[in-house]
Amino acid sequence: MEAIVNCTRLYYVQMGQGIPLLLVHGYPLDHTLWLAQMDRLSDIAQVIAPDLRGFGQSDAPDGICTMVAYADDLAALLDALKIGPVVVCGLSMGGYIALAFWKKYAARVRGLILVDTRAGADAPAARQGRLDMVEQVKQHGAKPAADAMLPRLLAESTRQLRPDVVEFAHAMMLRQPPVGIIGAQLGMAERPDSTPILPTINVPTLAVFGAEDVVTPAETEGRDLAAAIPGAKLVVLPDAGHLSNLEQPDAFNTAVREFLACVA
Ligand code: MLT
């Protein structure tokens, strides 16, 4: 399905009935990251899984896309679909966007699920790395971004034993439009530190991290994130890396089901 929001055509999947659950993918990914959640949670949730602008089947306008701009698109999409307060579930960049959404649209949030993400801004070296990647993608397309991310996204055991998951993640990254990858990298490089807003979060919050996530490690980023949000629960999934919902869908979905049952 498609909707025009903020002059941009967004592709999205909407299915199921129950509490509205907005699934926000990471970088450089698309809504298919959430296939196992769309399939297996739609008996208890109305799942909305968009392709963010610049990714998947959505339009890919030129230029930087800030986390707030993505959040504005999501708010406009919910308006178009006439959906009230939602549980926002965001993975990595999707988590940065979920926090931007909370900051601007808190009244529209019933709960937060923050997956393999962080609140902090980039250190200077990480910011420079993004600008370097932008140059590479301008010259060579999505491949350098996909190849750089792949070894960091998945747990060692996934990479060794599950070639289907490796291939699925790699293919997803390779098909993303270069202009979308560039816009996201520039937006992430500029994102502000969201740490100060964490104590303001007064809705139920679940943090889910892969035990082997090397991008946002559970023992540092996961622990710090959950500790700063009043009442937040941290779940660490064994045998999962940065894409914990894709690598361990059953355990991930169990954690989300238990959480949703507690969200008013
Ligand atoms: C993601 O998975 O969305 C990225 O790792 C986020 C980032 O590059 O900071």
Short mmCIF file of N, CA and C and ligand atoms in Angstrom, two decimals, residues 25-29 33 91-96 115-118 122 126 130 149 152-153 184-185 188 191 213 215-216 242-243, ligand 1:
data_model
loop_
_atom_site.label_atom_id
_atom_site.label_comp_id
_atom_site.label_asym_id
_atom_site.label_seq_id
_atom_site.Cartn_x
_atom_site.Cartn_y
_atom_site.Cartn_z
N HIS A 25 12.23 0.38 10.55
CA HIS A 25 13.46 -0.36 10.23
C HIS A 25 14.71 0.49 10.43
N GLY A 26 15.86 -0.19 10.40
CA GLY A 26 17.15 0.48 10.54
C GLY A 26 17.76 0.77 9.18
N TYR A 27 19.05 1.06 9.21
CA TYR A 27 19.83 1.47 8.04
C TYR A 27 20.78 0.36 7.63
N PRO A 28 21.00 0.11 6.38
CA PRO A 28 20.27 0.54 5.19
C PRO A 28 19.31 -0.57 4.78
N LEU A 29 18.16 -0.56 5.40
CA LEU A 29 17.23 -1.70 5.34
C LEU A 29 15.87 -1.22 4.86
N LEU A 33 12.68 -6.23 6.89
CA LEU A 33 13.35 -6.60 8.15
C LEU A 33 12.35 -7.23 9.13
N LEU A 91 14.38 -0.28 15.31
CA LEU A 91 15.67 -0.97 15.42
C LEU A 91 16.78 -0.05 14.92
N SER A 92 17.77 0.16 15.76
CA SER A 92 18.97 0.93 15.44
C SER A 92 18.61 2.33 14.93
N MET A 93 18.81 2.65 13.63
CA MET A 93 18.36 3.96 13.17
C MET A 93 16.87 4.14 13.45
N GLY A 94 16.13 3.05 13.36
CA GLY A 94 14.70 3.11 13.71
C GLY A 94 14.49 3.52 15.16
N GLY A 95 15.44 3.14 16.02
CA GLY A 95 15.38 3.56 17.42
C GLY A 95 15.70 5.05 17.58
N TYR A 96 16.68 5.53 16.78
CA TYR A 96 16.96 6.99 16.81
C TYR A 96 15.69 7.75 16.43
N VAL A 115 15.19 -1.31 19.94
CA VAL A 115 15.89 -2.54 19.59
C VAL A 115 17.29 -2.22 19.08
N ASP A 116 18.30 -2.77 19.73
CA ASP A 116 19.68 -2.64 19.25
C ASP A 116 19.96 -1.21 18.78
N THR A 117 19.84 -0.27 19.72
CA THR A 117 19.97 1.13 19.36
C THR A 117 20.67 1.88 20.48
N ARG A 118 20.76 3.17 20.34
CA ARG A 118 21.38 4.00 21.37
C ARG A 118 20.73 5.36 21.37
N ASP A 122 26.71 10.73 17.57
CA ASP A 122 27.97 10.14 17.10
C ASP A 122 29.18 10.85 17.70
N ALA A 126 33.05 8.57 14.34
CA ALA A 126 31.90 7.89 13.72
C ALA A 126 31.24 8.82 12.70
N ARG A 130 30.82 8.24 8.57
CA ARG A 130 29.59 8.37 7.77
C ARG A 130 29.85 9.24 6.54
N MET A 149 28.47 -3.00 6.24
CA MET A 149 27.56 -3.30 7.35
C MET A 149 27.46 -4.79 7.63
N ARG A 152 29.04 -6.65 10.49
CA ARG A 152 28.78 -6.07 11.81
C ARG A 152 27.34 -6.30 12.27
N LEU A 153 26.49 -6.75 11.34
CA LEU A 153 25.06 -6.82 11.66
C LEU A 153 24.65 -8.11 12.34
N ALA A 184 20.28 9.17 4.73
CA ALA A 184 20.24 8.63 6.10
C ALA A 184 21.58 8.84 6.81
N GLN A 185 22.67 8.60 6.09
CA GLN A 185 23.99 8.78 6.73
C GLN A 185 24.19 10.23 7.15
N MET A 188 21.95 10.83 10.18
CA MET A 188 22.45 10.21 11.43
C MET A 188 23.68 10.96 11.94
N ARG A 191 22.50 13.84 13.99
CA ARG A 191 21.45 13.70 14.99
C ARG A 191 21.94 14.17 16.36
N ASP A 213 25.53 -8.26 19.72
CA ASP A 213 25.49 -7.02 18.91
C ASP A 213 26.81 -6.27 19.13
N VAL A 215 27.50 -3.48 17.18
CA VAL A 215 27.24 -2.08 16.80
C VAL A 215 26.73 -1.31 18.02
N THR A 216 25.77 -1.89 18.70
CA THR A 216 25.24 -1.30 19.93
C THR A 216 25.23 -2.40 21.00
N HIS A 242 23.11 -7.57 15.79
CA HIS A 242 22.44 -6.27 15.71
C HIS A 242 21.02 -6.39 15.15
N LEU A 243 20.78 -7.42 14.33
CA LEU A 243 19.43 -7.61 13.77
C LEU A 243 18.71 -8.68 14.57
C1 MLT B 1 21.40 0.70 11.79
O1 MLT B 1 21.40 -0.54 11.91
O2 MLT B 1 20.35 1.33 11.59
C2 MLT B 1 22.73 1.40 11.84
O3 MLT B 1 23.68 0.57 12.43
C3 MLT B 1 22.62 2.69 12.58
C4 MLT B 1 23.92 3.45 12.55
O4 MLT B 1 24.64 3.42 11.54
O5 MLT B 1 24.20 4.14 13.55
#
